[in-house]
PDB file of C-alpha atoms in Angstrom:
ATOM      1  CA  MET A 960      -3.257  11.438  -9.781  1.00 91.00           C
ATOM      2  CA  ASP A 961      -1.111  14.287  -8.475  1.00 97.00           C
ATOM      3  CA  TYR A 962       2.202  12.520  -8.348  1.00 98.00           C
ATOM      4  CA  ILE A 963       3.991  15.326  -6.667  1.00 97.00           C
ATOM      5  CA  LYS A 964       1.455  15.477  -3.854  1.00 97.00           C
ATOM      6  CA  VAL A 965       1.907  11.685  -3.287  1.00 98.00           C
ATOM      7  CA  ALA A 966       5.695  12.095  -3.377  1.00 98.00           C
ATOM      8  CA  ASN A 967       5.558  14.819  -0.778  1.00 97.00           C
ATOM      9  CA  SER A 968       3.311  12.828   1.479  1.00 97.00           C
ATOM     10  CA  VAL A 969       5.856   9.947   1.275  1.00 98.00           C
ATOM     11  CA  ARG A 970       8.784  12.230   1.904  1.00 98.00           C
ATOM     12  CA  GLN A 971       7.014  13.765   5.002  1.00 98.00           C
ATOM     13  CA  LYS A 972       6.598  10.113   6.222  1.00 98.00           C
ATOM     14  CA  ILE A 973      10.393   9.449   5.737  1.00 98.00           C
ATOM     15  CA  ILE A 974      11.352  12.660   7.439  1.00 98.00           C
ATOM     16  CA  LYS A 975       9.166  11.715  10.487  1.00 98.00           C
ATOM     17  CA  MET A 976      10.517   8.148  10.605  1.00 98.00           C
ATOM     18  CA  HIS A 977      14.039   9.449  10.788  1.00 98.00           C
ATOM     19  CA  TYR A 978      13.424  12.148  13.301  1.00 98.00           C
ATOM     20  CA  THR A 979      11.635   9.770  15.621  1.00 97.00           C
ATOM     21  CA  SER A 980      14.262   6.957  15.272  1.00 97.00           C
ATOM     22  CA  GLY A 981      17.483   8.930  14.840  1.00 97.00           C
ATOM     23  CA  ALA A 982      18.311   6.618  11.846  1.00 96.00           C
ATOM     24  CA  SER A 983      20.682   7.428   9.132  1.00 96.00           C
ATOM     25  CA  HIS A 984      20.506   7.217   5.270  1.00 97.00           C
ATOM     26  CA  ILE A 985      17.672   9.834   5.022  1.00 98.00           C
ATOM     27  CA  GLY A 986      19.400  11.486   1.802  1.00 98.00           C
ATOM     28  CA  SER A 987      19.441   7.849   0.176  1.00 98.00           C
ATOM     29  CA  ALA A 988      15.697   7.429   1.025  1.00 98.00           C
ATOM     30  CA  LEU A 989      14.596  10.881  -0.330  1.00 98.00           C
ATOM     31  CA  SER A 990      16.400  10.494  -3.670  1.00 98.00           C
ATOM     32  CA  CYS A 991      14.348   7.552  -4.838  1.00 98.00           C
ATOM     33  CA  VAL A 992      10.974   8.617  -3.703  1.00 98.00           C
ATOM     34  CA  ASP A 993       9.736   9.797  -7.140  1.00 98.00           C
ATOM     35  CA  ILE A 994      10.900   6.483  -8.689  1.00 98.00           C
ATOM     36  CA  LEU A 995       8.973   4.599  -6.158  1.00 98.00           C
ATOM     37  CA  VAL A 996       5.770   6.673  -6.474  1.00 98.00           C
ATOM     38  CA  ALA A 997       5.851   6.177 -10.316  1.00 98.00           C
ATOM     39  CA  ALA A 998       6.372   2.436  -9.919  1.00 98.00           C
ATOM     40  CA  TYR A 999       3.903   1.608  -7.161  1.00 98.00           C
ATOM     41  CA  PHE A1000       1.116   3.918  -8.349  1.00 98.00           C
ATOM     42  CA  GLU A1001       1.378   3.484 -12.014  1.00 98.00           C
ATOM     43  CA  VAL A1002       3.536   0.583 -13.306  1.00 98.00           C
ATOM     44  CA  LEU A1003       3.684  -2.276 -10.927  1.00 98.00           C
ATOM     45  CA  ARG A1004       0.994  -5.068 -11.438  1.00 98.00           C
ATOM     46  CA  ILE A1005       0.247  -5.626  -7.700  1.00 98.00           C
ATOM     47  CA  ASP A1006      -2.484  -5.806  -5.273  1.00 98.00           C
ATOM     48  CA  PRO A1007      -1.917  -4.760  -1.683  1.00 98.00           C
ATOM     49  CA  ASN A1008      -4.910  -7.029  -0.681  1.00 97.00           C
ATOM     50  CA  ASP A1009      -3.036  -9.988  -2.382  1.00 97.00           C
ATOM     51  CA  SER A1010       0.691  -9.397  -1.799  1.00 96.00           C
ATOM     52  CA  HIS A1011       1.700 -12.900  -2.456  1.00 95.00           C
ATOM     53  CA  ASN A1012      -0.091 -13.428  -5.783  1.00 97.00           C
ATOM     54  CA  ARG A1013       1.945 -15.645  -8.000  1.00 96.00           C
ATOM     55  CA  ASP A1014       1.722 -13.628 -10.985  1.00 96.00           C
ATOM     56  CA  ARG A1015       2.452 -10.137  -9.157  1.00 98.00           C
ATOM     57  CA  ASP A1016       5.336  -8.080 -10.206  1.00 98.00           C
ATOM     58  CA  ARG A1017       8.297  -8.170  -7.923  1.00 98.00           C
ATOM     59  CA  PHE A1018      10.061  -5.007  -6.698  1.00 98.00           C
ATOM     60  CA  ILE A1019      13.439  -5.332  -4.888  1.00 98.00           C
ATOM     61  CA  LEU A1020      15.077  -2.426  -3.142  1.00 98.00           C
ATOM     62  CA  SER A1021      18.570  -3.581  -3.603  1.00 98.00           C
ATOM     63  CA  LYS A1022      19.926  -0.307  -1.900  1.00 97.00           C
ATOM     64  CA  GLY A1023      18.394  -1.715   1.319  1.00 96.00           C
ATOM     65  CA  HIS A1024      19.649   1.079   3.605  1.00 96.00           C
ATOM     66  CA  ALA A1025      16.950   3.300   2.019  1.00 98.00           C
ATOM     67  CA  ALA A1026      14.431   0.985   3.666  1.00 98.00           C
ATOM     68  CA  SER A1027      12.402   3.931   4.998  1.00 98.00           C
ATOM     69  CA  ALA A1028      11.494   5.028   1.524  1.00 98.00           C
ATOM     70  CA  LEU A1029      10.276   1.341   0.788  1.00 98.00           C
ATOM     71  CA  TYR A1030       8.176   1.156   3.983  1.00 98.00           C
ATOM     72  CA  ALA A1031       6.700   4.556   3.433  1.00 98.00           C
ATOM     73  CA  ILE A1032       5.471   3.792  -0.207  1.00 98.00           C
ATOM     74  CA  LEU A1033       4.034   0.333   0.761  1.00 98.00           C
ATOM     75  CA  ALA A1034       2.015   2.112   3.584  1.00 98.00           C
ATOM     76  CA  GLN A1035       1.006   4.832   1.178  1.00 98.00           C
ATOM     77  CA  ARG A1036      -0.184   2.253  -1.360  1.00 98.00           C
ATOM     78  CA  GLY A1037      -2.145   0.419   1.230  1.00 98.00           C
ATOM     79  CA  PHE A1038      -0.159  -2.652   1.996  1.00 98.00           C
ATOM     80  CA  PHE A1039      -0.420  -2.091   5.667  1.00 98.00           C
ATOM     81  CA  ASN A1040      -1.688   0.542   8.296  1.00 98.00           C
ATOM     82  CA  GLN A1041       0.561   3.781   8.185  1.00 96.00           C
ATOM     83  CA  GLU A1042       0.583   3.712  11.905  1.00 97.00           C
ATOM     84  CA  ILE A1043       3.069   0.876  11.770  1.00 98.00           C
ATOM     85  CA  LEU A1044       5.670   3.287  10.418  1.00 98.00           C
ATOM     86  CA  GLU A1045       6.122   4.559  14.004  1.00 97.00           C
ATOM     87  CA  GLN A1046       7.903   1.269  14.679  1.00 98.00           C
ATOM     88  CA  TYR A1047      10.786   2.015  12.074  1.00 98.00           C
ATOM     89  CA  TYR A1048      14.229   1.498  13.771  1.00 96.00           C
ATOM     90  CA  GLN A1049      12.697   1.007  17.171  1.00 95.00           C
ATOM     91  CA  ASP A1050      13.620  -1.694  19.738  1.00 94.00           C
ATOM     92  CA  GLY A1051      11.017  -4.308  19.369  1.00 93.00           C
ATOM     93  CA  GLY A1052       9.520  -2.706  16.245  1.00 95.00           C
ATOM     94  CA  CYS A1053       8.755  -4.609  12.996  1.00 96.00           C
ATOM     95  CA  LEU A1054      10.612  -2.311  10.653  1.00 98.00           C
ATOM     96  CA  PRO A1055      14.204  -2.810  10.612  1.00 97.00           C
ATOM     97  CA  GLY A1056      16.645  -0.239   9.363  1.00 96.00           C
ATOM     98  CA  HIS A1057      17.422  -2.410   6.305  1.00 95.00           C
ATOM     99  CA  ALA A1058      14.591  -3.845   4.157  1.00 95.00           C
ATOM    100  CA  THR A1059      13.695  -7.196   5.671  1.00 96.00           C
ATOM    101  CA  LYS A1060      11.502  -9.926   4.019  1.00 95.00           C
ATOM    102  CA  ASN A1061       8.094 -10.447   5.527  1.00 90.00           C
ATOM    103  CA  CYS A1062       8.522  -7.629   8.162  1.00 96.00           C
ATOM    104  CA  VAL A1063       5.412  -6.226   6.582  1.00 97.00           C
ATOM    105  CA  PRO A1064       3.460  -7.200   3.330  1.00 97.00           C
ATOM    106  CA  GLY A1065       5.154  -6.024   0.197  1.00 98.00           C
ATOM    107  CA  VAL A1066       8.777  -6.497   1.101  1.00 98.00           C
ATOM    108  CA  GLU A1067      10.020  -9.204  -1.186  1.00 97.00           C
ATOM    109  CA  VAL A1068      13.511  -9.756  -0.010  1.00 97.00           C
ATOM    110  CA  SER A1069      16.053  -8.892   2.785  1.00 97.00           C
ATOM    111  CA  THR A1070      18.639  -6.404   1.451  1.00 97.00           C
ATOM    112  CA  GLY A1071      21.313  -4.095   2.585  1.00 89.00           C
ATOM    113  CA  SER A1072      24.439  -6.050   1.807  1.00 90.00           C
ATOM    114  CA  LEU A1073      25.016  -4.118  -1.378  1.00 95.00           C
ATOM    115  CA  GLY A1074      25.365  -5.982  -4.732  1.00 95.00           C
ATOM    116  CA  HIS A1075      23.054  -8.813  -3.932  1.00 96.00           C
ATOM    117  CA  GLY A1076      19.458  -7.546  -5.048  1.00 98.00           C
ATOM    118  CA  LEU A1077      20.187  -7.745  -8.846  1.00 98.00           C
ATOM    119  CA  SER A1078      21.386 -11.372  -8.592  1.00 98.00           C
ATOM    120  CA  ILE A1079      18.299 -12.250  -6.665  1.00 98.00           C
ATOM    121  CA  GLY A1080      16.174 -10.380  -9.034  1.00 98.00           C
ATOM    122  CA  ILE A1081      17.466 -12.115 -12.031  1.00 98.00           C
ATOM    123  CA  GLY A1082      16.883 -15.471 -10.257  1.00 98.00           C
ATOM    124  CA  MET A1083      13.452 -14.554  -9.640  1.00 98.00           C
ATOM    125  CA  ALA A1084      12.898 -13.514 -13.320  1.00 98.00           C
ATOM    126  CA  LEU A1085      14.573 -16.573 -14.777  1.00 98.00           C
ATOM    127  CA  ALA A1086      12.354 -18.685 -12.559  1.00 98.00           C
ATOM    128  CA  GLY A1087       9.197 -16.784 -13.856  1.00 97.00           C
ATOM    129  CA  ARG A1088      10.116 -17.549 -17.380  1.00 96.00           C
ATOM    130  CA  TYR A1089      10.661 -21.352 -16.613  1.00 96.00           C
ATOM    131  CA  ASP A1090       7.215 -21.312 -14.843  1.00 96.00           C
ATOM    132  CA  ASN A1091       5.502 -19.568 -17.735  1.00 96.00           C
ATOM    133  CA  CYS A1092       4.643 -16.548 -15.511  1.00 96.00           C
ATOM    134  CA  LYS A1093       4.273 -13.098 -16.919  1.00 95.00           C
ATOM    135  CA  TYR A1094       5.629 -11.095 -13.969  1.00 98.00           C
ATOM    136  CA  ARG A1095       8.263  -8.537 -14.179  1.00 98.00           C
ATOM    137  CA  VAL A1096      11.029  -8.044 -11.619  1.00 98.00           C
ATOM    138  CA  PHE A1097      12.211  -4.486 -10.956  1.00 98.00           C
ATOM    139  CA  VAL A1098      15.310  -4.005  -8.925  1.00 98.00           C
ATOM    140  CA  LEU A1099      16.467  -0.444  -7.709  1.00 98.00           C
ATOM    141  CA  LEU A1100      20.197  -0.041  -7.096  1.00 98.00           C
ATOM    142  CA  SER A1101      22.268   2.777  -5.795  1.00 98.00           C
ATOM    143  CA  ASP A1102      25.086   4.218  -8.041  1.00 98.00           C
ATOM    144  CA  GLY A1103      27.684   3.357  -5.323  1.00 97.00           C
ATOM    145  CA  GLU A1104      26.359  -0.275  -5.182  1.00 97.00           C
ATOM    146  CA  CYS A1105      27.531  -0.516  -8.753  1.00 98.00           C
ATOM    147  CA  ASN A1106      31.204  -0.553  -7.411  1.00 97.00           C
ATOM    148  CA  GLU A1107      30.402  -4.272  -6.348  1.00 97.00           C
ATOM    149  CA  GLY A1108      31.510  -6.928  -8.722  1.00 97.00           C
ATOM    150  CA  ALA A1109      28.484  -8.982  -8.101  1.00 97.00           C
ATOM    151  CA  VAL A1110      26.372  -6.302  -9.966  1.00 98.00           C
ATOM    152  CA  TRP A1111      28.457  -6.897 -13.114  1.00 98.00           C
ATOM    153  CA  GLU A1112      28.475 -10.642 -12.880  1.00 98.00           C
ATOM    154  CA  ALA A1113      24.653 -10.601 -12.663  1.00 98.00           C
ATOM    155  CA  ALA A1114      24.482  -8.094 -15.636  1.00 98.00           C
ATOM    156  CA  MET A1115      26.561 -10.594 -17.783  1.00 98.00           C
ATOM    157  CA  PHE A1116      24.500 -13.580 -16.674  1.00 98.00           C
ATOM    158  CA  SER A1117      21.187 -11.730 -17.538  1.00 98.00           C
ATOM    159  CA  SER A1118      22.212 -10.645 -21.045  1.00 98.00           C
ATOM    160  CA  GLN A1119      23.712 -14.103 -21.808  1.00 98.00           C
ATOM    161  CA  HIS A1120      20.316 -15.681 -20.842  1.00 98.00           C
ATOM    162  CA  ARG A1121      18.257 -13.095 -22.598  1.00 98.00           C
ATOM    163  CA  ILE A1122      16.246 -12.250 -19.404  1.00 98.00           C
ATOM    164  CA  GLU A1123      13.977  -9.584 -20.695  1.00 97.00           C
ATOM    165  CA  ASN A1124      11.634  -9.598 -17.693  1.00 98.00           C
ATOM    166  CA  ILE A1125      14.329  -8.047 -15.436  1.00 98.00           C
ATOM    167  CA  ILE A1126      14.517  -4.318 -15.135  1.00 98.00           C
ATOM    168  CA  ALA A1127      17.326  -2.559 -13.321  1.00 98.00           C
ATOM    169  CA  ILE A1128      16.832   1.056 -12.099  1.00 98.00           C
ATOM    170  CA  ILE A1129      19.984   3.091 -10.957  1.00 98.00           C
ATOM    171  CA  ASP A1130      19.325   5.729  -8.408  1.00 98.00           C
ATOM    172  CA  TYR A1131      22.231   7.856  -9.794  1.00 98.00           C
ATOM    173  CA  ASN A1132      22.263  10.566  -7.069  1.00 98.00           C
ATOM    174  CA  LYS A1133      26.234  10.926  -7.464  1.00 98.00           C
ATOM    175  CA  LEU A1134      26.973  10.605  -3.832  1.00 97.00           C
ATOM    176  CA  GLN A1135      27.908   7.543  -1.703  1.00 95.00           C
ATOM    177  CA  ALA A1136      29.131   6.838   1.725  1.00 92.00           C
ATOM    178  CA  PHE A1137      32.539   8.434   1.433  1.00 92.00           C
ATOM    179  CA  GLY A1138      32.216  11.183  -1.126  1.00 95.00           C
ATOM    180  CA  ARG A1139      31.066  11.736  -4.647  1.00 97.00           C
ATOM    181  CA  THR A1140      30.826   8.807  -6.825  1.00 97.00           C
ATOM    182  CA  LYS A1141      33.049  10.177  -9.428  1.00 97.00           C
ATOM    183  CA  ASP A1142      35.772  10.629  -6.762  1.00 97.00           C
ATOM    184  CA  VAL A1143      35.407   7.168  -5.146  1.00 97.00           C
ATOM    185  CA  ILE A1144      34.991   4.966  -8.186  1.00 97.00           C
ATOM    186  CA  ASP A1145      33.928   6.874 -11.369  1.00 97.00           C
ATOM    187  CA  LEU A1146      31.225   5.094 -12.990  1.00 98.00           C
ATOM    188  CA  GLU A1147      31.278   7.000 -16.216  1.00 98.00           C
ATOM    189  CA  PRO A1148      30.831   6.273 -19.194  1.00 98.00           C
ATOM    190  CA  PHE A1149      27.919   4.623 -17.216  1.00 98.00           C
ATOM    191  CA  LYS A1150      25.522   3.982 -20.203  1.00 98.00           C
ATOM    192  CA  ASP A1151      28.362   2.558 -22.305  1.00 98.00           C
ATOM    193  CA  LYS A1152      29.155   0.093 -19.572  1.00 98.00           C
ATOM    194  CA  TRP A1153      25.795  -1.276 -19.455  1.00 98.00           C
ATOM    195  CA  LEU A1154      25.586  -1.312 -23.171  1.00 98.00           C
ATOM    196  CA  SER A1155      28.704  -3.293 -23.519  1.00 98.00           C
ATOM    197  CA  PHE A1156      27.312  -5.825 -20.930  1.00 98.00           C
ATOM    198  CA  GLY A1157      24.431  -6.503 -23.339  1.00 98.00           C
ATOM    199  CA  TRP A1158      21.552  -4.380 -21.683  1.00 98.00           C
ATOM    200  CA  SER A1159      19.329  -2.016 -23.241  1.00 98.00           C
ATOM    201  CA  VAL A1160      19.501   1.273 -21.711  1.00 98.00           C
ATOM    202  CA  LYS A1161      17.560   4.638 -21.015  1.00 98.00           C
ATOM    203  CA  GLU A1162      18.676   7.667 -19.173  1.00 98.00           C
ATOM    204  CA  ILE A1163      16.129   9.872 -17.471  1.00 98.00           C
ATOM    205  CA  ASP A1164      15.578  12.513 -15.062  1.00 98.00           C
ATOM    206  CA  GLY A1165      14.688  10.428 -11.875  1.00 98.00           C
ATOM    207  CA  HIS A1166      12.433  13.427 -10.486  1.00 98.00           C
ATOM    208  CA  LYS A1167      10.236  13.865 -13.693  1.00 98.00           C
ATOM    209  CA  PHE A1168       7.242  11.789 -13.413  1.00 98.00           C
ATOM    210  CA  ASP A1169       6.600  11.741 -17.077  1.00 98.00           C
ATOM    211  CA  GLU A1170      10.057  10.446 -17.923  1.00 98.00           C
ATOM    212  CA  ILE A1171       9.948   7.840 -15.149  1.00 98.00           C
ATOM    213  CA  ILE A1172       6.601   6.497 -15.973  1.00 98.00           C
ATOM    214  CA  ASP A1173       7.396   6.362 -19.862  1.00 98.00           C
ATOM    215  CA  ALA A1174      10.531   4.465 -19.152  1.00 98.00           C
ATOM    216  CA  LEU A1175       9.072   1.989 -16.804  1.00 98.00           C
ATOM    217  CA  LYS A1176       6.045   1.384 -19.007  1.00 98.00           C
ATOM    218  CA  SER A1177       8.318   0.740 -21.964  1.00 98.00           C
ATOM    219  CA  VAL A1178      10.062  -2.250 -20.721  1.00 98.00           C
ATOM    220  CA  PRO A1179      11.675  -4.377 -22.040  1.00 98.00           C
ATOM    221  CA  PHE A1180      13.293  -1.857 -24.189  1.00 98.00           C
ATOM    222  CA  GLU A1181      14.344  -4.506 -26.640  1.00 98.00           C
ATOM    223  CA  LYS A1182      13.217  -7.989 -27.077  1.00 97.00           C
ATOM    224  CA  ASN A1183      15.390 -10.736 -25.471  1.00 97.00           C
ATOM    225  CA  LYS A1184      17.318  -8.097 -23.639  1.00 98.00           C
ATOM    226  CA  PRO A1185      17.316  -7.099 -19.990  1.00 98.00           C
ATOM    227  CA  SER A1186      16.613  -3.400 -19.563  1.00 98.00           C
ATOM    228  CA  VAL A1187      18.400  -0.758 -17.284  1.00 99.00           C
ATOM    229  CA  ILE A1188      17.093   2.834 -16.444  1.00 99.00           C
ATOM    230  CA  ILE A1189      19.779   5.198 -15.322  1.00 99.00           C
ATOM    231  CA  ALA A1190      17.868   7.688 -13.353  1.00 99.00           C
ATOM    232  CA  HIS A1191      19.644  11.026 -12.502  1.00 98.00           C
ATOM    233  CA  THR A1192      18.571  12.007  -9.027  1.00 98.00           C
ATOM    234  CA  ILE A1193      19.443  14.333  -6.175  1.00 98.00           C
ATOM    235  CA  LYS A1194      20.374  12.989  -2.754  1.00 98.00           C
ATOM    236  CA  GLY A1195      18.142  14.378  -0.174  1.00 98.00           C
ATOM    237  CA  LYS A1196      15.597  15.624  -2.736  1.00 98.00           C
ATOM    238  CA  GLY A1197      12.787  17.667  -1.543  1.00 98.00           C
ATOM    239  CA  VAL A1198      14.460  19.194   1.502  1.00 98.00           C
ATOM    240  CA  SER A1199      16.616  22.161   0.574  1.00 98.00           C
ATOM    241  CA  PHE A1200      19.313  21.858   3.326  1.00 98.00           C
ATOM    242  CA  MET A1201      19.684  18.111   2.638  1.00 98.00           C
ATOM    243  CA  GLU A1202      20.118  18.192  -1.141  1.00 98.00           C
ATOM    244  CA  ASN A1203      23.378  17.135  -2.437  1.00 98.00           C
ATOM    245  CA  ASP A1204      24.902  17.138   1.126  1.00 97.00           C
ATOM    246  CA  LEU A1205      26.768  14.023   2.039  1.00 96.00           C
ATOM    247  CA  THR A1206      26.395  14.572   5.686  1.00 96.00           C
ATOM    248  CA  TRP A1207      22.728  13.422   5.313  1.00 97.00           C
ATOM    249  CA  HIS A1208      23.983   9.792   4.500  1.00 96.00           C
ATOM    250  CA  TYR A1209      24.612   9.719   8.184  1.00 94.00           C
ATOM    251  CA  LYS A1210      22.662  12.396   9.975  1.00 94.00           C
ATOM    252  CA  SER A1211      19.062  12.450  11.247  1.00 97.00           C
ATOM    253  CA  PRO A1212      17.242  15.552  11.646  1.00 98.00           C
ATOM    254  CA  ASN A1213      16.860  17.383  15.084  1.00 97.00           C
ATOM    255  CA  GLU A1214      13.518  18.935  15.981  1.00 97.00           C
ATOM    256  CA  GLU A1215      14.196  22.263  14.308  1.00 98.00           C
ATOM    257  CA  GLU A1216      15.291  20.719  11.098  1.00 98.00           C
ATOM    258  CA  PHE A1217      12.375  18.261  11.241  1.00 98.00           C
ATOM    259  CA  LYS A1218       9.958  21.324  11.346  1.00 97.00           C
ATOM    260  CA  ILE A1219      11.643  23.218   8.478  1.00 98.00           C
ATOM    261  CA  ALA A1220      11.670  20.033   6.272  1.00 97.00           C
ATOM    262  CA  VAL A1221       8.090  19.254   6.868  1.00 96.00           C
ATOM    263  CA  LYS A1222       7.213  22.941   6.261  1.00 96.00           C
ATOM    264  CA  GLU A1223       9.262  23.071   3.063  1.00 96.00           C
ATOM    265  CA  LEU A1224       7.357  19.878   1.733  1.00 95.00           C
ATOM    266  CA  THR A1225       3.934  20.983   2.854  1.00 91.00           C
ATOM    267  CA  ALA A1226       4.477  24.319   0.927  1.00 82.00           C
ATOM    268  CA  LEU A1227       5.217  22.358  -2.379  1.00 72.00           C
TER     269      LEU A1227
END
């Protein structure tokens, strides 16, 4: 499979959704696309035709404001007709601006109030262990989200109870709502923090498919330990004038910007 081609297709869908709707958070959506492509096309044990299968892997987009990326990857993977993407952030449409459970097949949890996704995922993972199910739970968090105390409470609980079927993935794009992460609340030494909370950690380039796939296929990294992947990414990845620009946390592209973005992605 040509993962780059698939990722470019997903990014074009995201660009169009934000251009049509005028919604914000496009930079946050673009930064995690490669992670989603690797997970949904190579790693997750899922079936688009049986989205409620008891033994399916669960994927939770804890950074729920990047919902357009989740909707786009689910459509690309065949969970629902791609024409439904036109309803994103529209009055009366079925795709809310934040990920919402059951709005379309494949959305496991309503998210957007940051800090909740990991706790929910850990609950699902623990339930799976009690029910003797083999599914894994993957939770994608933003770096700014890790300012929330609930994330670290969940991290402590997970290691205490040796929940090895929970996998956290951090979209570490170094930007959050009000500035650079290091200037708002510096997360470094980030890896050491997770290690001190009892997790097994891998750091990767979140835009290199071989590294993403290798890490996701290697979980759990250690027996009886939860796993976390710190994925170094670029906010706005794939569109030159959006990359590493905080303003695209809030802006949506105008017609000219939309055409330039699509042209860049088509040329890759």
